[in-house]
Coordinates of C-alpha atoms and ligand atoms in Angstrom, one line a residue:
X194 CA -7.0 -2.6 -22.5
X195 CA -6.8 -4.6 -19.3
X196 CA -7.3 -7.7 -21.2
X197 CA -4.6 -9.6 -22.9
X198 CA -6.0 -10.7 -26.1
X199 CA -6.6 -9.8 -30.0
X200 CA -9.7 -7.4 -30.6
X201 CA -11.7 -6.1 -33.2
X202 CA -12.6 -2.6 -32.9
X203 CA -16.1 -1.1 -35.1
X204 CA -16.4 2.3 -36.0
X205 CA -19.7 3.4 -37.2
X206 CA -20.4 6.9 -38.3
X207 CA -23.8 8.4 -39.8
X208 CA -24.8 11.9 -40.5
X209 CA -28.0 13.8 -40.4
X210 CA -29.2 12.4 -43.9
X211 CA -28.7 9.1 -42.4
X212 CA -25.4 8.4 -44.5
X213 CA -23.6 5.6 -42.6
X214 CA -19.8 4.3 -42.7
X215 CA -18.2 1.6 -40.9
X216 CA -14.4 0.4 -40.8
X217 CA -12.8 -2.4 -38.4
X218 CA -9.5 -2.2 -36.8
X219 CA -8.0 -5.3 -35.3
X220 CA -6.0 -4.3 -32.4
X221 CA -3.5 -6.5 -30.6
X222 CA -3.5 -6.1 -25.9
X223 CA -0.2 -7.4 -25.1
X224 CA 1.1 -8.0 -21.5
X225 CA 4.5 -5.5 -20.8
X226 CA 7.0 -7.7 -19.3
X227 CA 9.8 -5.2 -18.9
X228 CA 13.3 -7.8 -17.9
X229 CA 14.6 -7.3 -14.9
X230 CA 18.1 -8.4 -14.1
X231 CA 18.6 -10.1 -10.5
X232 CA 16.8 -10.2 -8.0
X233 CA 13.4 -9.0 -7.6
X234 CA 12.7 -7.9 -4.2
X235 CA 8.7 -7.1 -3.4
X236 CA 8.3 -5.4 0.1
X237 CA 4.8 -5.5 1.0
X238 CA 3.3 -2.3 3.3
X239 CA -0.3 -2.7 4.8
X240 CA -1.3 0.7 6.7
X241 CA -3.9 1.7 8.7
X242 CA -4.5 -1.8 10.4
X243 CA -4.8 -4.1 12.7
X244 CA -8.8 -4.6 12.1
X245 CA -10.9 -7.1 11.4
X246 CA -9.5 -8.9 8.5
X247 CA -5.4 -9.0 9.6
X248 CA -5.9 -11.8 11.2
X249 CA -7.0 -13.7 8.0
X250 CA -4.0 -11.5 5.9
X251 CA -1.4 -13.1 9.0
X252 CA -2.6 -16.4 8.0
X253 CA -2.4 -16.1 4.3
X254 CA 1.3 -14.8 4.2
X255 CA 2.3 -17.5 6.7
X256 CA 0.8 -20.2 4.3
X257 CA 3.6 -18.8 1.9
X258 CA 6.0 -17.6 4.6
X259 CA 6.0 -14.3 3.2
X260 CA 7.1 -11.6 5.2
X261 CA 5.4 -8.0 4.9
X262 CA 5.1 -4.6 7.0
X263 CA 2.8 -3.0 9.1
X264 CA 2.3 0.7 9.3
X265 CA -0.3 0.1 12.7
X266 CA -2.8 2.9 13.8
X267 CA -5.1 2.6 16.8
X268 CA -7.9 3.4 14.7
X269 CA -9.7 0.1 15.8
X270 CA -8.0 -0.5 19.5
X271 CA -9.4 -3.7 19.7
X272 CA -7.2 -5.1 17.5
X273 CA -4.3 -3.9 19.3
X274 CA -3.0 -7.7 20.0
X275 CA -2.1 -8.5 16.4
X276 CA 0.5 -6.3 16.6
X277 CA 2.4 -8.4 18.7
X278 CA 0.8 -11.3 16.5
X279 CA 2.8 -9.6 13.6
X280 CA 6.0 -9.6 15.1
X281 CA 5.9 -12.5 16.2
X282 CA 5.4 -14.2 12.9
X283 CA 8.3 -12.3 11.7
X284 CA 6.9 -9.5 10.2
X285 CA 8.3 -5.6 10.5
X286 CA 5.9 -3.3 12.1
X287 CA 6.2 0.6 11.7
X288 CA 3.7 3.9 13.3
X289 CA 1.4 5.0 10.9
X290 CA -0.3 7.2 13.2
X291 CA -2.3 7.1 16.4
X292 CA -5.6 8.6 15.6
X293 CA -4.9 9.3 11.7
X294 CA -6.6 12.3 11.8
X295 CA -5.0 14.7 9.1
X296 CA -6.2 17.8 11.1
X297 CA -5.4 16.6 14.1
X298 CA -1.7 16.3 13.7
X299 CA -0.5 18.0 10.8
X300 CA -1.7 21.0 13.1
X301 CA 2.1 21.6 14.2
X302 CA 5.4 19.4 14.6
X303 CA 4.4 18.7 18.1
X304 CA 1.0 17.3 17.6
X305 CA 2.5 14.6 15.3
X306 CA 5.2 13.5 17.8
X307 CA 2.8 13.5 20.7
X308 CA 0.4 11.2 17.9
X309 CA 3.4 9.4 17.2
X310 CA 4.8 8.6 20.9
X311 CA 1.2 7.5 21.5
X312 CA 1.3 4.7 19.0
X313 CA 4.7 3.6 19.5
X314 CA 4.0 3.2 23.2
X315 CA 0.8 0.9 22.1
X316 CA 3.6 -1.1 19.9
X317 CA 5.9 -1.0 22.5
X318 CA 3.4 -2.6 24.9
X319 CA 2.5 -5.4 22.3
X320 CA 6.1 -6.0 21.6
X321 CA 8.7 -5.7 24.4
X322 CA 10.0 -2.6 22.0
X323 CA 10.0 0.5 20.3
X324 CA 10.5 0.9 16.6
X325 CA 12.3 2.9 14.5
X326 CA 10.1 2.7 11.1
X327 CA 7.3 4.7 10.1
X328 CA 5.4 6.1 7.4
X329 CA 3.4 9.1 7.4
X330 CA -0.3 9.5 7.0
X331 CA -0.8 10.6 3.4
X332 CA 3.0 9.6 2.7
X333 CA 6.1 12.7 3.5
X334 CA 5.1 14.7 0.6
X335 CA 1.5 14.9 0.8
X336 CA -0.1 17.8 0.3
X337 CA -3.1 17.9 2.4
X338 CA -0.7 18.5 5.2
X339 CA -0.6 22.6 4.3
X340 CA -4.1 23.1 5.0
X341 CA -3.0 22.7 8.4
X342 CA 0.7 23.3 8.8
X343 CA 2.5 24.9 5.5
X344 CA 6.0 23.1 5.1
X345 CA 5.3 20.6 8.1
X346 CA 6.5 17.7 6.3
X347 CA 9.8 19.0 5.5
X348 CA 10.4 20.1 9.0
X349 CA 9.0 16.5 10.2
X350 CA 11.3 14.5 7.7
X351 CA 14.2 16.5 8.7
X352 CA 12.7 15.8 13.0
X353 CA 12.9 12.2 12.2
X354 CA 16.2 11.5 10.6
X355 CA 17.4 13.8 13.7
X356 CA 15.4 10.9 16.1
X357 CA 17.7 7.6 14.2
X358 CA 13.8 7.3 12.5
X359 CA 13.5 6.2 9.1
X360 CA 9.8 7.1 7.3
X361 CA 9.1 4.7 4.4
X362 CA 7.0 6.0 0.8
X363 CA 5.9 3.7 -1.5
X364 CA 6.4 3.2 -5.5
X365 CA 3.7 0.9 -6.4
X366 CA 0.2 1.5 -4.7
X367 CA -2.7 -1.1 -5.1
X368 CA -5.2 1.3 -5.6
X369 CA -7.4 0.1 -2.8
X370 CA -7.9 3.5 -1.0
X371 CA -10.7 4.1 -3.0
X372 CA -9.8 3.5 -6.6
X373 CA -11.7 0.0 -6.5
X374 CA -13.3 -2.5 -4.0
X375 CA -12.3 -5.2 -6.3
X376 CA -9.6 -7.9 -5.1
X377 CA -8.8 -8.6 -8.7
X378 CA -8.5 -5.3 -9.8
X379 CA -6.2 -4.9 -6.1
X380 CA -4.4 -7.9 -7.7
X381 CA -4.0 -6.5 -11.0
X382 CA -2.7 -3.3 -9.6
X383 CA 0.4 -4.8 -7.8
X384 CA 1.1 -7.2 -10.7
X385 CA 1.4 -4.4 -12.9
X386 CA 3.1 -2.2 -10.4
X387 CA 6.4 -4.5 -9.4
X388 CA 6.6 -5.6 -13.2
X389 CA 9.9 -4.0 -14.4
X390 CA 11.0 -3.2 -11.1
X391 CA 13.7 -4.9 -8.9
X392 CA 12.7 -2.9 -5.8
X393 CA 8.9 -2.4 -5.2
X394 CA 7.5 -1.1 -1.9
X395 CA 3.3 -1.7 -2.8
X396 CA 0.9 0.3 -0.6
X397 CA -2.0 -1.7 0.5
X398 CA -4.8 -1.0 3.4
X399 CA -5.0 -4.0 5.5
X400 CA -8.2 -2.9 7.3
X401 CA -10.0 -3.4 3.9
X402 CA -11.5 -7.0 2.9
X403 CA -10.7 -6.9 -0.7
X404 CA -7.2 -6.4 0.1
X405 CA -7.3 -9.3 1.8
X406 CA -9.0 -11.2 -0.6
X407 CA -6.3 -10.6 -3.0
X408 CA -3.5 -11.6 -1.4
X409 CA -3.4 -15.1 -1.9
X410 CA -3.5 -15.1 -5.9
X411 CA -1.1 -11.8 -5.7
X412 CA 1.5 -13.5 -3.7
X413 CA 1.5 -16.9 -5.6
X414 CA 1.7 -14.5 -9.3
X415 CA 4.8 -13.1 -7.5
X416 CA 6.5 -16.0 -6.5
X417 CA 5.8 -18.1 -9.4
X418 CA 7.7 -15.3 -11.6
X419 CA 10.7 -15.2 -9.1
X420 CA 9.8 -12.3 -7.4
X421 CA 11.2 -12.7 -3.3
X422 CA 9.4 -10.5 -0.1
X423 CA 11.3 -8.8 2.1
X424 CA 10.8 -6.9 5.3
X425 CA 11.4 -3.5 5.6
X426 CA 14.4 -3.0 7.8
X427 CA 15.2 0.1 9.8
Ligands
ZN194 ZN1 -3.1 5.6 6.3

């Protein structure tokens, strides 16, 4: 089904007296191309970074001068300079979270900002500046949140339009949390998710290699079918 392409299906049937039937089917896999009007606007999201392989993702998007966004974490503090790598080349950057950990602060509103304020001061070291983007571990209506806090993200949604913050979702996720390790199955994912759509945000994980990997063919489909990237702006 993944496969453009015309296919013969078998069907072979016996029962216990060893009776068998067969019958063919031919079946036709046909790429959905839904038209879009205008512009196509593609803004790409990598969370969880910087790690090991941003600095090869920085590279790739400045071969096409593509411009994405980076939910940052300090997950792997020794990554901490690409932030300021990032904005430098142009690119939006957002907190994702400090430590990431779920338990840690969905535990109550104050937990999250104190996570919060950690990372943007990180950001704010790298950069000159604080930021006003962010996305939320898990995304503003996840539900693992209520294990720990019941209605949290409500209450933090609400905290952070109060703060002149504004938390970005996604609509199009490349599947990469755990879904697949394969860049072109990552690459398939995005293709099909921003087909039909004149405003995708895509989800990706930066800190993963086959993310990475997939980037180059992914932006060149998109481009090539007049798709244009933006940056996320506050
Ligand atoms: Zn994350």
């Amino acid at each position: 089904t993944e496969t453009e392409g015309e296919y013969t299906l078998t069907y072979r049937v016996s029962d216990s007296w060893g009776n068998e039937a067969v019958a063919e089917r031919t079946v036709e896999v046909v790429d959905e191309v839904l038209p879009v009007e205008g512009e196509k606007i593609i803004f790409l999201t990598f969370d969880d970074g910087p790690g090991p392989y941003t600095e090869k993702l920085l590279g790739i998007l400045d071969q096409y001068d593509v411009k994405a966004t980076f939910f940052v974490t300090n997950v792997r503090p020794k990554y901490q300079t690409c932030i300021a790598k990032e904005v430098r080349a142009g690119h939006a950057v957002g907190v994702h979270s400090f430590s990431h950990e779920y338990r840690k602060i969905y535990r109550s509103e104050a937990a999250y900002w104190s996570d919060f304020n950690r990372m943007n001061d990180i950001i704010k070291k790298q950069t000159g500046k604080p930021v006003t983007l962010l996305r939320f571990p898990g995304g503003s209506s996840n539900t693992v949140s209520r294990n720990y806090k019941e209605g949290i993200m409500k209450r933090l949604a609400k905290q952070a339009d109060a703060k002149g913050l504004t938390y970005v979702d996604w609509n199009v996720y490349d599947g990469d949390a755990g879904e697949t390790t394969s860049p072109h199955q990552v690459y398939k994912n995005i293709i099909r998710g921003v087909k039909g759509r004149k405003k995708s945000i895509v989800l990706c994980h930066d800190v993963k290699s086959y993310t990475v990997n997939a980037m180059d063919r992914t932006i060149r489909w998109c481009l090539a079918h007049g798709y244009t990237f933006k940056v996320l702006e506050p």
